Short mmCIF file of C-alpha atoms in Angstrom, two decimals:
data_model
loop_
_atom_site.label_atom_id
_atom_site.label_comp_id
_atom_site.label_asym_id
_atom_site.label_seq_id
_atom_site.Cartn_x
_atom_site.Cartn_y
_atom_site.Cartn_z
CA UNK A 1 88.72 -36.92 33.21
CA UNK A 2 89.90 -37.95 36.57
CA UNK A 3 93.43 -36.62 36.77
CA UNK A 4 94.22 -34.66 39.88
CA UNK A 5 93.92 -31.01 38.93
CA UNK A 6 95.39 -29.62 42.04
CA UNK A 7 98.53 -31.48 42.82
CA UNK A 8 100.70 -30.97 45.86
CA UNK A 9 104.25 -29.90 45.22
CA UNK A 10 106.25 -32.80 43.78
CA UNK A 11 107.82 -35.30 46.09
CA UNK A 12 110.07 -38.25 45.39
CA UNK A 13 107.00 -40.47 45.16
CA UNK A 14 105.86 -38.58 42.07
CA UNK A 15 108.82 -39.88 40.15
CA UNK A 16 107.35 -43.36 40.21
CA UNK A 17 105.52 -44.55 37.06
CA UNK A 18 102.13 -42.87 36.81
CA UNK A 19 99.08 -44.67 38.01
CA UNK A 20 97.25 -46.56 35.27
CA UNK A 21 93.81 -45.80 33.87
CA UNK A 22 94.13 -42.05 33.49
CA UNK A 23 92.76 -40.78 30.16
CA UNK A 24 93.84 -37.68 28.26
CA UNK A 25 93.04 -34.52 30.20
CA UNK A 26 90.38 -32.22 28.77
CA UNK A 27 92.83 -29.40 28.07
CA UNK A 28 95.13 -31.81 26.23
CA UNK A 29 92.24 -32.97 24.05
CA UNK A 30 91.05 -29.42 23.29
CA UNK A 31 94.49 -28.08 22.42
CA UNK A 32 95.31 -31.25 20.46
CA UNK A 33 92.38 -30.75 18.09
CA UNK A 34 92.73 -26.97 17.81
CA UNK A 35 96.36 -27.39 16.82
CA UNK A 36 95.44 -30.26 14.47
CA UNK A 37 92.90 -28.21 12.52
CA UNK A 38 95.21 -25.20 12.49
CA UNK A 39 98.12 -27.36 11.30
CA UNK A 40 96.14 -28.71 8.35
CA UNK A 41 95.21 -25.15 7.32
CA UNK A 42 98.86 -24.12 7.73
CA UNK A 43 100.08 -26.98 5.54
CA UNK A 44 97.62 -26.23 2.74
CA UNK A 45 98.20 -22.46 2.79
CA UNK A 46 101.95 -22.90 3.28
CA UNK A 47 102.08 -25.14 0.22
CA UNK A 48 100.18 -22.53 -1.84
CA UNK A 49 102.59 -19.82 -0.63
CA UNK A 50 105.59 -21.98 -1.55
CA UNK A 51 104.12 -22.66 -5.01
CA UNK A 52 104.30 -18.92 -5.71
CA UNK A 53 108.08 -18.84 -5.24
CA UNK A 54 109.33 -22.44 -5.18
CA UNK A 55 112.97 -21.49 -4.63
CA UNK A 56 114.84 -21.71 -1.34
CA UNK A 57 117.98 -19.79 -0.39
CA UNK A 58 120.45 -19.24 2.42
CA UNK A 59 121.27 -15.81 3.89
CA UNK A 60 119.39 -12.54 3.78
CA UNK A 61 118.67 -12.22 0.07
CA UNK A 62 117.19 -14.55 -2.54
CA UNK A 63 115.20 -13.89 -5.70
CA UNK A 64 114.88 -15.09 -9.30
CA UNK A 65 118.03 -13.16 -10.25
CA UNK A 66 120.22 -14.80 -7.57
CA UNK A 67 121.28 -18.46 -7.26
CA UNK A 68 119.01 -20.80 -5.29
CA UNK A 69 119.87 -23.51 -2.80
CA UNK A 70 116.94 -25.62 -3.94
CA UNK A 71 114.36 -25.24 -6.72
CA UNK A 72 111.17 -27.24 -6.28
CA UNK A 73 109.23 -28.26 -9.42
CA UNK A 74 105.85 -27.74 -7.73
CA UNK A 75 104.15 -25.04 -9.82
CA UNK A 76 104.34 -23.40 -13.20
CA UNK A 77 106.54 -20.76 -11.55
CA UNK A 78 109.38 -23.31 -11.48
CA UNK A 79 112.10 -21.76 -13.72
CA UNK A 80 109.41 -19.79 -15.55
CA UNK A 81 111.94 -17.69 -17.43
CA UNK A 82 109.58 -14.80 -18.12
CA UNK A 83 112.18 -12.09 -17.54
CA UNK A 84 113.35 -9.20 -19.72
CA UNK A 85 117.09 -8.78 -20.35
CA UNK A 86 118.89 -7.86 -17.11
CA UNK A 87 120.20 -4.31 -16.67
CA UNK A 88 123.22 -3.81 -14.36
CA UNK A 89 122.84 -1.27 -11.53
CA UNK A 90 126.54 -0.30 -11.53
CA UNK A 91 129.26 0.07 -14.16
CA UNK A 92 131.47 -2.75 -12.96
CA UNK A 93 131.77 -6.44 -13.70
CA UNK A 94 129.64 -8.63 -11.51
CA UNK A 95 127.29 -5.75 -10.73
CA UNK A 96 123.89 -6.71 -9.32
CA UNK A 97 121.18 -6.42 -11.96
CA UNK A 98 117.56 -5.46 -12.36
CA UNK A 99 115.21 -7.38 -14.63
CA UNK A 100 111.50 -6.91 -15.31
CA UNK A 101 109.06 -9.77 -15.18
CA UNK A 102 107.30 -10.09 -18.53
CA UNK A 103 104.37 -12.39 -17.70
CA UNK A 104 101.92 -13.46 -15.05
CA UNK A 105 102.93 -16.10 -12.51
CA UNK A 106 100.90 -18.42 -10.30
CA UNK A 107 100.05 -16.39 -7.19
CA UNK A 108 97.27 -17.32 -4.75
CA UNK A 109 98.98 -15.65 -1.80
CA UNK A 110 96.07 -13.24 -1.24
CA UNK A 111 93.98 -15.86 0.57
CA UNK A 112 97.00 -18.13 1.10
CA UNK A 113 98.85 -15.69 3.33
CA UNK A 114 95.76 -14.48 5.20
CA UNK A 115 94.68 -18.07 5.90
CA UNK A 116 98.23 -18.94 6.98
CA UNK A 117 98.36 -16.15 9.56
CA UNK A 118 94.79 -16.72 10.75
CA UNK A 119 95.60 -20.41 11.27
CA UNK A 120 98.87 -19.45 12.95
CA UNK A 121 96.89 -17.71 15.72
CA UNK A 122 95.13 -21.03 16.36
CA UNK A 123 98.50 -22.74 16.61
CA UNK A 124 100.27 -20.13 18.73
CA UNK A 125 97.54 -19.34 21.29
CA UNK A 126 96.45 -22.94 22.11
CA UNK A 127 100.12 -23.92 21.81
CA UNK A 128 101.10 -21.33 24.43
CA UNK A 129 98.23 -22.41 26.69
CA UNK A 130 99.33 -26.04 26.24
CA UNK A 131 102.92 -25.20 27.23
CA UNK A 132 101.80 -23.27 30.31
CA UNK A 133 99.37 -26.00 31.38
CA UNK A 134 101.89 -28.74 30.59
CA UNK A 135 104.35 -27.25 33.03
CA UNK A 136 101.75 -26.18 35.63
CA UNK A 137 100.02 -29.57 35.84
CA UNK A 138 103.20 -31.62 35.68
CA UNK A 139 101.98 -33.26 32.46
CA UNK A 140 105.35 -32.78 30.76
CA UNK A 141 107.32 -34.06 33.75
CA UNK A 142 105.08 -37.07 34.38
CA UNK A 143 104.11 -38.12 30.87
CA UNK A 144 106.47 -36.65 28.24
CA UNK A 145 109.91 -36.55 29.86
CA UNK A 146 111.64 -39.93 29.56
CA UNK A 147 112.40 -41.33 33.03
CA UNK A 148 116.06 -41.67 33.89
CA UNK A 149 115.96 -45.47 34.02
CA UNK A 150 114.26 -45.90 30.61
CA UNK A 151 116.54 -43.42 28.89
CA UNK A 152 119.03 -45.89 27.42
CA UNK A 153 120.29 -46.51 23.92
CA UNK A 154 119.35 -50.18 24.21
CA UNK A 155 115.72 -49.33 25.03
CA UNK A 156 115.63 -46.81 22.20
CA UNK A 157 117.00 -49.34 19.68
CA UNK A 158 114.59 -52.01 20.91
CA UNK A 159 111.53 -49.79 20.50
CA UNK A 160 112.70 -48.58 17.10
CA UNK A 161 113.06 -52.20 15.99
CA UNK A 162 109.60 -53.09 17.36
CA UNK A 163 108.00 -50.14 15.58
CA UNK A 164 109.64 -51.05 12.28
CA UNK A 165 108.35 -54.60 12.61
CA UNK A 166 104.87 -53.26 13.32
CA UNK A 167 104.87 -54.71 16.82
CA UNK A 168 102.95 -51.87 18.44
CA UNK A 169 101.34 -51.92 21.86
CA UNK A 170 97.54 -51.68 21.84
CA UNK A 171 96.32 -48.24 22.85
CA UNK A 172 96.00 -47.69 26.57
CA UNK A 173 93.79 -44.64 26.01
CA UNK A 174 95.92 -42.22 27.97
CA UNK A 175 99.30 -40.60 28.25
CA UNK A 176 101.37 -43.69 28.99
CA UNK A 177 104.02 -43.50 26.34
CA UNK A 178 107.02 -45.56 25.32
CA UNK A 179 110.50 -44.07 25.12
CA UNK A 180 110.42 -43.58 21.34
CA UNK A 181 107.00 -41.96 21.61
CA UNK A 182 108.09 -39.64 24.42
CA UNK A 183 111.23 -38.61 22.52
CA UNK A 184 109.24 -37.89 19.36
CA UNK A 185 106.56 -35.87 21.18
CA UNK A 186 109.25 -33.89 23.03
CA UNK A 187 111.03 -33.22 19.74
CA UNK A 188 107.82 -31.97 18.09
CA UNK A 189 106.53 -29.97 21.07
CA UNK A 190 109.78 -28.42 22.27
CA UNK A 191 111.92 -28.24 19.11
CA UNK A 192 110.20 -28.46 15.73
CA UNK A 193 106.94 -26.59 16.42
CA UNK A 194 108.77 -23.75 18.21
CA UNK A 195 111.27 -23.64 15.32
CA UNK A 196 108.39 -23.32 12.85
CA UNK A 197 106.82 -20.49 14.89
CA UNK A 198 110.05 -18.56 15.46
CA UNK A 199 111.26 -18.86 11.85
CA UNK A 200 107.77 -17.72 10.82
CA UNK A 201 108.02 -14.62 13.02
CA UNK A 202 111.55 -14.05 11.68
CA UNK A 203 110.08 -13.44 8.20
CA UNK A 204 107.86 -10.55 9.31
CA UNK A 205 109.25 -7.12 8.33
CA UNK A 206 107.46 -5.43 11.27
CA UNK A 207 108.58 -7.97 13.86
CA UNK A 208 112.20 -8.12 12.67
CA UNK A 209 112.38 -4.31 12.67
CA UNK A 210 111.56 -4.49 16.39
CA UNK A 211 113.59 -7.64 17.12
CA UNK A 212 116.38 -7.98 14.51
CA UNK A 213 117.97 -10.95 16.34
CA UNK A 214 114.98 -13.07 15.29
CA UNK A 215 116.16 -13.31 11.69
CA UNK A 216 119.80 -12.67 12.60
CA UNK A 217 120.08 -15.86 14.64
CA UNK A 218 119.11 -17.93 11.61
CA UNK A 219 121.56 -16.13 9.31
CA UNK A 220 118.99 -13.94 7.56
CA UNK A 221 115.49 -13.78 6.19
CA UNK A 222 115.92 -16.45 3.51
CA UNK A 223 117.67 -18.83 5.92
CA UNK A 224 114.68 -18.47 8.25
CA UNK A 225 112.36 -19.19 5.30
CA UNK A 226 114.34 -22.32 4.37
CA UNK A 227 114.33 -23.55 7.99
CA UNK A 228 110.58 -22.82 8.15
CA UNK A 229 110.23 -25.18 5.17
CA UNK A 230 112.45 -27.83 6.81
CA UNK A 231 110.41 -27.62 10.03
CA UNK A 232 107.15 -28.01 8.11
CA UNK A 233 108.48 -31.06 6.24
CA UNK A 234 109.49 -32.64 9.56
CA UNK A 235 106.04 -31.89 10.99
CA UNK A 236 104.27 -33.44 8.01
CA UNK A 237 106.47 -36.56 8.34
CA UNK A 238 105.58 -36.67 12.03
CA UNK A 239 101.88 -36.35 11.19
CA UNK A 240 102.07 -39.29 8.77
CA UNK A 241 103.86 -41.54 11.27
CA UNK A 242 101.52 -40.35 14.05
CA UNK A 243 98.40 -41.29 12.05
CA UNK A 244 99.92 -44.65 11.02
CA UNK A 245 100.67 -45.42 14.68
CA UNK A 246 97.16 -44.38 15.76
CA UNK A 247 95.72 -46.79 13.21
CA UNK A 248 98.16 -49.56 14.15
CA UNK A 249 97.41 -49.26 17.86
CA UNK A 250 93.63 -49.19 17.53
CA UNK A 251 92.08 -46.32 15.58
CA UNK A 252 88.64 -46.33 17.24
CA UNK A 253 89.97 -46.56 20.71
CA UNK A 254 92.62 -43.87 20.16
CA UNK A 255 90.10 -41.51 18.61
CA UNK A 256 87.69 -42.01 21.51
CA UNK A 257 90.52 -41.41 23.96
CA UNK A 258 91.54 -38.12 22.31
CA UNK A 259 87.97 -36.83 21.92
CA UNK A 260 85.84 -38.25 24.74
CA UNK A 261 88.71 -38.84 27.13
CA UNK A 262 87.86 -42.53 27.43
CA UNK A 263 90.33 -44.81 29.10
CA UNK A 264 89.78 -48.55 29.40
CA UNK B 1 97.13 -34.84 53.94
CA UNK B 2 95.15 -32.35 51.93
CA UNK B 3 97.19 -29.54 50.44
CA UNK B 4 96.02 -26.35 48.81
CA UNK B 5 97.53 -26.00 45.35
CA UNK B 6 99.54 -22.91 44.51
CA UNK B 7 98.69 -23.08 40.82
CA UNK B 8 95.79 -25.05 39.49
CA UNK B 9 95.49 -25.92 35.84
CA UNK B 10 92.35 -23.86 35.58
CA UNK B 11 93.83 -20.75 37.13
CA UNK B 12 96.92 -21.08 34.99
CA UNK B 13 94.87 -21.27 31.81
CA UNK B 14 92.54 -18.43 32.75
CA UNK B 15 95.34 -16.15 33.88
CA UNK B 16 97.36 -16.93 30.78
CA UNK B 17 94.58 -16.29 28.30
CA UNK B 18 93.31 -13.22 30.14
CA UNK B 19 96.74 -11.63 30.14
CA UNK B 20 97.18 -12.39 26.44
CA UNK B 21 93.82 -10.76 25.72
CA UNK B 22 94.71 -7.81 27.91
CA UNK B 23 97.87 -7.22 25.90
CA UNK B 24 95.79 -6.77 22.77
CA UNK B 25 93.40 -4.19 24.25
CA UNK B 26 95.52 -1.06 23.62
CA UNK B 27 95.44 -1.90 19.88
CA UNK B 28 91.70 -1.43 19.85
CA UNK B 29 91.93 2.30 20.53
CA UNK B 30 93.17 2.81 16.96
CA UNK B 31 90.66 2.74 14.11
CA UNK B 32 90.74 -0.76 12.62
CA UNK B 33 90.19 -1.72 8.99
CA UNK B 34 86.75 -3.24 8.27
CA UNK B 35 86.45 -7.04 8.00
CA UNK B 36 83.33 -7.24 5.78
CA UNK B 37 82.34 -10.34 7.77
CA UNK B 38 85.19 -12.24 6.06
CA UNK B 39 87.06 -14.52 8.45
CA UNK B 40 90.37 -13.98 6.61
CA UNK B 41 90.02 -10.21 7.07
CA UNK B 42 89.30 -10.80 10.78
CA UNK B 43 92.61 -12.64 11.03
CA UNK B 44 94.38 -9.78 9.21
CA UNK B 45 92.86 -7.29 11.65
CA UNK B 46 93.85 -9.40 14.66
CA UNK B 47 97.43 -9.48 13.37
CA UNK B 48 97.38 -5.70 12.80
CA UNK B 49 95.97 -4.99 16.28
CA UNK B 50 98.48 -7.37 17.87
CA UNK B 51 101.42 -5.75 16.06
CA UNK B 52 100.29 -2.27 17.03
CA UNK B 53 99.73 -3.34 20.64
CA UNK B 54 102.84 -5.46 21.16
CA UNK B 55 105.58 -4.01 18.92
CA UNK B 56 107.47 -0.78 19.56
CA UNK B 57 106.33 0.97 16.37
CA UNK B 58 109.31 3.28 15.97
CA UNK B 59 111.98 0.58 15.62
CA UNK B 60 114.11 0.99 12.52
CA UNK B 61 114.35 -1.83 10.01
CA UNK B 62 117.85 -3.21 9.55
CA UNK B 63 120.10 -1.22 7.22
CA UNK B 64 122.88 -2.87 5.20
CA UNK B 65 126.32 -2.09 3.75
CA UNK B 66 126.77 -1.03 0.10
CA UNK B 67 128.35 -4.42 -0.72
CA UNK B 68 125.08 -6.11 0.40
CA UNK B 69 123.14 -4.51 -2.49
CA UNK B 70 121.68 -7.37 -4.54
CA UNK B 71 120.08 -8.07 -7.86
CA UNK B 72 116.49 -6.90 -7.78
CA UNK B 73 113.52 -8.11 -9.84
CA UNK B 74 110.95 -5.56 -11.02
CA UNK B 75 107.48 -7.06 -10.70
CA UNK B 76 103.87 -5.92 -10.91
CA UNK B 77 103.61 -2.95 -13.27
CA UNK B 78 107.04 -2.35 -14.81
CA UNK B 79 106.11 0.43 -17.24
CA UNK B 80 102.78 2.29 -17.07
CA UNK B 81 103.85 4.19 -20.22
CA UNK B 82 103.75 1.05 -22.34
CA UNK B 83 100.39 0.92 -24.18
CA UNK B 84 100.62 -2.91 -24.21
CA UNK B 85 100.25 -2.82 -20.42
CA UNK B 86 96.64 -3.30 -19.28
CA UNK B 87 97.22 -0.64 -16.62
CA UNK B 88 98.93 1.82 -18.96
CA UNK B 89 98.40 5.55 -18.65
CA UNK B 90 98.64 8.06 -21.51
CA UNK B 91 99.25 10.77 -18.93
CA UNK B 92 102.20 8.86 -17.52
CA UNK B 93 103.60 8.30 -21.02
CA UNK B 94 103.56 12.04 -21.60
CA UNK B 95 105.31 12.76 -18.30
CA UNK B 96 107.88 10.07 -19.13
CA UNK B 97 108.62 11.73 -22.50
CA UNK B 98 109.26 15.00 -20.69
CA UNK B 99 111.66 13.31 -18.23
CA UNK B 100 109.06 13.86 -15.46
CA UNK B 101 109.67 17.66 -15.48
CA UNK B 102 105.90 18.18 -15.42
CA UNK B 103 105.25 15.47 -12.81
CA UNK B 104 103.59 16.75 -9.64
CA UNK B 105 102.69 14.96 -6.43
CA UNK B 106 99.35 16.19 -5.14
CA UNK B 107 99.22 16.35 -1.34
CA UNK B 108 95.72 17.05 -0.06
CA UNK B 109 93.01 16.02 2.38
CA UNK B 110 93.35 16.81 6.08
CA UNK B 111 96.36 19.12 5.73
CA UNK B 112 96.66 22.85 6.38
CA UNK B 113 98.50 23.56 3.12
CA UNK B 114 97.41 21.29 0.27
CA UNK B 115 99.71 21.53 -2.73
CA UNK B 116 101.54 20.00 -5.64
CA UNK B 117 105.20 19.05 -5.32
CA UNK B 118 107.50 18.74 -8.32
CA UNK B 119 110.48 16.39 -8.29
CA UNK B 120 112.71 19.45 -7.68
CA UNK B 121 110.50 20.51 -4.73
CA UNK B 122 110.88 17.07 -3.15
CA UNK B 123 114.65 17.09 -3.73
CA UNK B 124 114.92 20.45 -1.95
CA UNK B 125 113.52 18.91 1.23
CA UNK B 126 116.02 17.11 3.53
CA UNK B 127 116.78 13.69 2.08
CA UNK B 128 117.51 10.29 3.56
CA UNK B 129 119.49 7.45 1.99
CA UNK B 130 119.07 3.92 3.33
CA UNK B 131 120.13 0.42 2.24
CA UNK B 132 117.25 -1.84 3.17
CA UNK B 133 115.71 -5.16 2.31
CA UNK B 134 112.49 -5.47 0.36
CA UNK B 135 110.47 -8.53 1.37
CA UNK B 136 108.00 -9.55 -1.32
CA UNK B 137 104.79 -11.38 -0.42
CA UNK B 138 105.80 -13.94 -3.07
CA UNK B 139 108.71 -15.07 -0.90
CA UNK B 140 111.77 -13.38 -2.41
CA UNK B 141 113.92 -10.59 -1.00
CA UNK B 142 116.25 -7.97 -2.46
CA UNK B 143 118.53 -5.32 -0.97
CA UNK B 144 118.84 -1.86 -2.56
CA UNK B 145 119.84 1.64 -1.64
CA UNK B 146 116.96 4.08 -1.64
CA UNK B 147 117.20 7.89 -1.62
CA UNK B 148 114.24 10.11 -1.01
CA UNK B 149 112.47 12.47 1.32
CA UNK B 150 110.90 10.99 4.44
CA UNK B 151 107.11 11.08 4.00
CA UNK B 152 106.94 12.68 7.46
CA UNK B 153 108.86 15.74 6.11
CA UNK B 154 106.31 16.23 3.34
CA UNK B 155 103.41 15.76 5.76
CA UNK B 156 105.07 18.27 8.13
CA UNK B 157 105.46 20.75 5.29
CA UNK B 158 101.79 20.30 4.39
CA UNK B 159 100.73 20.50 8.07
CA UNK B 160 98.78 17.46 9.30
CA UNK B 161 95.47 18.30 10.94
CA UNK B 162 94.93 16.68 14.37
CA UNK B 163 92.13 14.45 13.07
CA UNK B 164 94.48 12.77 10.51
CA UNK B 165 94.59 8.96 10.88
CA UNK B 166 95.48 7.44 7.49
CA UNK B 167 97.60 8.44 4.51
CA UNK B 168 96.02 7.27 1.25
CA UNK B 169 98.14 6.88 -1.86
CA UNK B 170 97.19 6.74 -5.53
CA UNK B 171 99.35 5.66 -8.46
CA UNK B 172 99.56 6.15 -12.22
CA UNK B 173 99.02 2.41 -12.73
CA UNK B 174 95.64 2.80 -11.06
CA UNK B 175 96.18 1.45 -7.56
CA UNK B 176 94.86 2.92 -4.33
CA UNK B 177 96.31 2.05 -0.94
CA UNK B 178 96.79 3.52 2.51
CA UNK B 179 99.00 3.25 5.57
CA UNK B 180 98.34 4.31 9.14
CA UNK B 181 100.06 7.34 10.66
CA UNK B 182 102.52 5.18 12.61
CA UNK B 183 103.99 3.83 9.36
CA UNK B 184 103.51 7.14 7.50
CA UNK B 185 105.58 9.00 10.13
CA UNK B 186 108.17 6.21 10.51
CA UNK B 187 111.67 7.68 9.92
CA UNK B 188 112.44 5.13 7.15
CA UNK B 189 109.18 5.64 5.25
CA UNK B 190 110.35 7.51 2.14
CA UNK B 191 109.06 9.08 -1.00
CA UNK B 192 112.00 7.57 -2.89
CA UNK B 193 113.33 9.18 -6.09
CA UNK B 194 116.71 7.43 -6.18
CA UNK B 195 117.74 3.77 -6.29
CA UNK B 196 121.33 2.51 -5.98
CA UNK B 197 122.75 6.01 -6.52
CA UNK B 198 120.78 6.87 -9.68
CA UNK B 199 117.34 8.21 -10.54
CA UNK B 200 114.66 5.65 -9.72
CA UNK B 201 114.27 3.50 -12.88
CA UNK B 202 110.86 3.28 -14.56
CA UNK B 203 110.71 -0.46 -13.82
CA UNK B 204 110.97 0.28 -10.10
CA UNK B 205 108.40 3.10 -9.95
CA UNK B 206 109.80 6.33 -11.47
CA UNK B 207 109.76 9.15 -10.76
CA UNK B 208 108.77 8.58 -7.11
CA UNK B 209 107.70 5.49 -5.19
CA UNK B 210 106.90 4.87 -1.57
CA UNK B 211 109.21 2.79 0.63
CA UNK B 212 107.60 1.34 3.79
CA UNK B 213 110.33 -0.76 5.41
CA UNK B 214 108.10 -2.29 8.10
CA UNK B 215 105.72 -3.92 5.64
CA UNK B 216 105.88 -6.21 2.62
CA UNK B 217 106.85 -4.87 -0.79
CA UNK B 218 103.32 -4.45 -2.11
CA UNK B 219 102.69 -1.62 0.37
CA UNK B 220 105.54 0.39 -1.23
CA UNK B 221 103.49 1.87 -4.03
CA UNK B 222 105.22 2.66 -7.32
CA UNK B 223 104.44 5.55 -9.77
CA UNK B 224 102.93 7.85 -7.13
CA UNK B 225 100.56 10.59 -8.24
CA UNK B 226 98.52 11.66 -5.20
CA UNK B 227 98.66 11.59 -1.41
CA UNK B 228 95.44 12.21 0.52
CA UNK B 229 95.30 12.41 4.32
CA UNK B 230 92.06 11.08 5.81
CA UNK B 231 90.50 10.62 9.24
CA UNK B 232 88.62 7.44 8.34
CA UNK B 233 89.75 4.17 6.80
CA UNK B 234 89.35 4.09 3.02
CA UNK B 235 89.74 0.66 1.42
CA UNK B 236 90.42 2.16 -2.02
CA UNK B 237 87.47 0.38 -3.60
CA UNK B 238 88.22 -1.83 -6.61
CA UNK B 239 91.70 -0.29 -6.82
CA UNK B 240 92.58 -1.23 -3.23
CA UNK B 241 94.12 -4.32 -1.63
CA UNK B 242 91.15 -5.59 0.31
CA UNK B 243 88.62 -5.89 -2.49
CA UNK B 244 91.29 -7.73 -4.48
CA UNK B 245 91.52 -10.28 -1.65
CA UNK B 246 94.75 -9.02 -0.06
CA UNK B 247 95.42 -8.01 3.50
CA UNK B 248 95.55 -4.24 3.96
CA UNK B 249 98.16 -4.64 6.71
CA UNK B 250 101.26 -6.42 5.45
CA UNK B 251 103.65 -6.26 8.39
CA UNK B 252 103.89 -10.04 8.42
#
C-alpha cells in the first residue's frame, strides 16, 4: 500500500480527483473483513433471535397478547396459539390481561444472543476504528464523499441506468468510486450501520436505564427493535448488490484488491 | 515541501484503541464470571465488564404511568404447584394450599443475622411501588406495576458482611441464579409481592419474585425460596444459567 500516510493539511489541490493506481489501504482491508465476518455472524444470530418472537411492534410495549405491526411466518412460533385463557388484571372493560403459555416454543436465544453480542463487538470496535481512521486520513473526504461537480441528478440517473443494464466498469482495484457507489457506501457507513448499532443499544435494559433517550428517540423499545430489523434488511440487500457488483466488475481482481491490496 | 503530520493514521488508530481498552480496565477490578474457555462466555464477560466500566450503575430504569400498564404473558414456569409441570414442587403445592402463610424466605450466607422472613415480615419493611417495563430475551416487552420491598432493605436488615460480592437466589421451580451487588443494591431491585395492585399471581411468581429492572426478564426469578450472599461467583451448577447455555449477565 502506497497511499501517503502522513498527509499535509488539505489544500485546494487536494480537491482534485485522486491520483490513479492507489489500492485499498491496509486498515481499510482489515476493517472490511472484520466487519464482514462479524456481519455474517450477526445476520445468522439475528435471524435465530427473530425466529423466537417473529412479531414486530411500534412503541414501548409488544407481546403475544397485544396487536402486532407485522407477523413473520418464519418459525413454528408464528401464531402458535399455545396460551391459556386470558385473565384481566383490572375489573373494567378493556383491561390489560395476563395469560400463561401452555407449551414450549422455538428458542435458541441462549447461543443466539451471546453470539450476536460477541459479533457486535467485532462490528463496533473495528467500525469505530474505521470511522476515526477514515476522517484522520482523509479517506472519507477523498474517496467516499461525492465531489461537488459529480453530484447531479443527471449523473445519478445515468449511473443507475448503467447499473441496471449491467454496464459496469471493470474493477480499478482501489477506492475510485462512481457517484452511485459513493452514495451507497456513504448511506451504509454513515446511516444504516450506525442505525443498526444505536437501535441495538436502545434495546438493552442496562444501557437505556443510563441513557433513556436512546430508546426514547425511536419512540420506545419495540420501535427500536422494528427499526433494528429494517436496518438489517437494508444491510442484507446492500450485501447482495455489493457481491453481485463485485462479481460483475471482476471477482478475482476485486478480491485480490481487498485482501492483498493489489492495484493494476 | 516536507510537512510533519499532526495526526498520522497509525497514531490515530493506536490512540483510539488504547483509550478504548483503557476505559474497560476499571471493570476488571470486580470479580468476573468464569468463561469455561467458551468463546460465547468470553463475549458475555466482555459485555459485563464494559457495562460495569462505562455505565453509571445507579441510574434508574424508566418508570411509566398507570395507563401504560399492558397485557403481560406469563412464561417459563407458570405454576410449580401443578404436578403436570416437570419442575413441580410438592412443597410449593402445600404452601399454595395454605395461601403462603407458611412460606418463608431464607436469607443466609455472608450476613450478620441470617433468618427466615415470612410474607408479613417482608410487608412490614418499607415498600416501593414502581411501574416498569419487563424486557424478555425472546423479544417481547410488557409494562406492569410491581410492589415489594427493595432487596437492599432486606440485605441491610440481615447485615451484609464486607466480603459480600454476589447475591445468589434459589426458586421453588428449581432454578439457581445470582446477581452482583451493584444490581442487588439497586433502588429498583425488589422482592416483589404485588403486581398491578393485587397479590402477585401464581403465574407471575407468587408469593414473591425478584424484579431486576436493569437486566432482561429471566434474571427476575419467580417463586423465590432462598437468598444466599456469597463472596465468590457461583454459577448455580445444572440449575444455573451458564450451564444451560445462557449468559449470566443479561443487561443487554
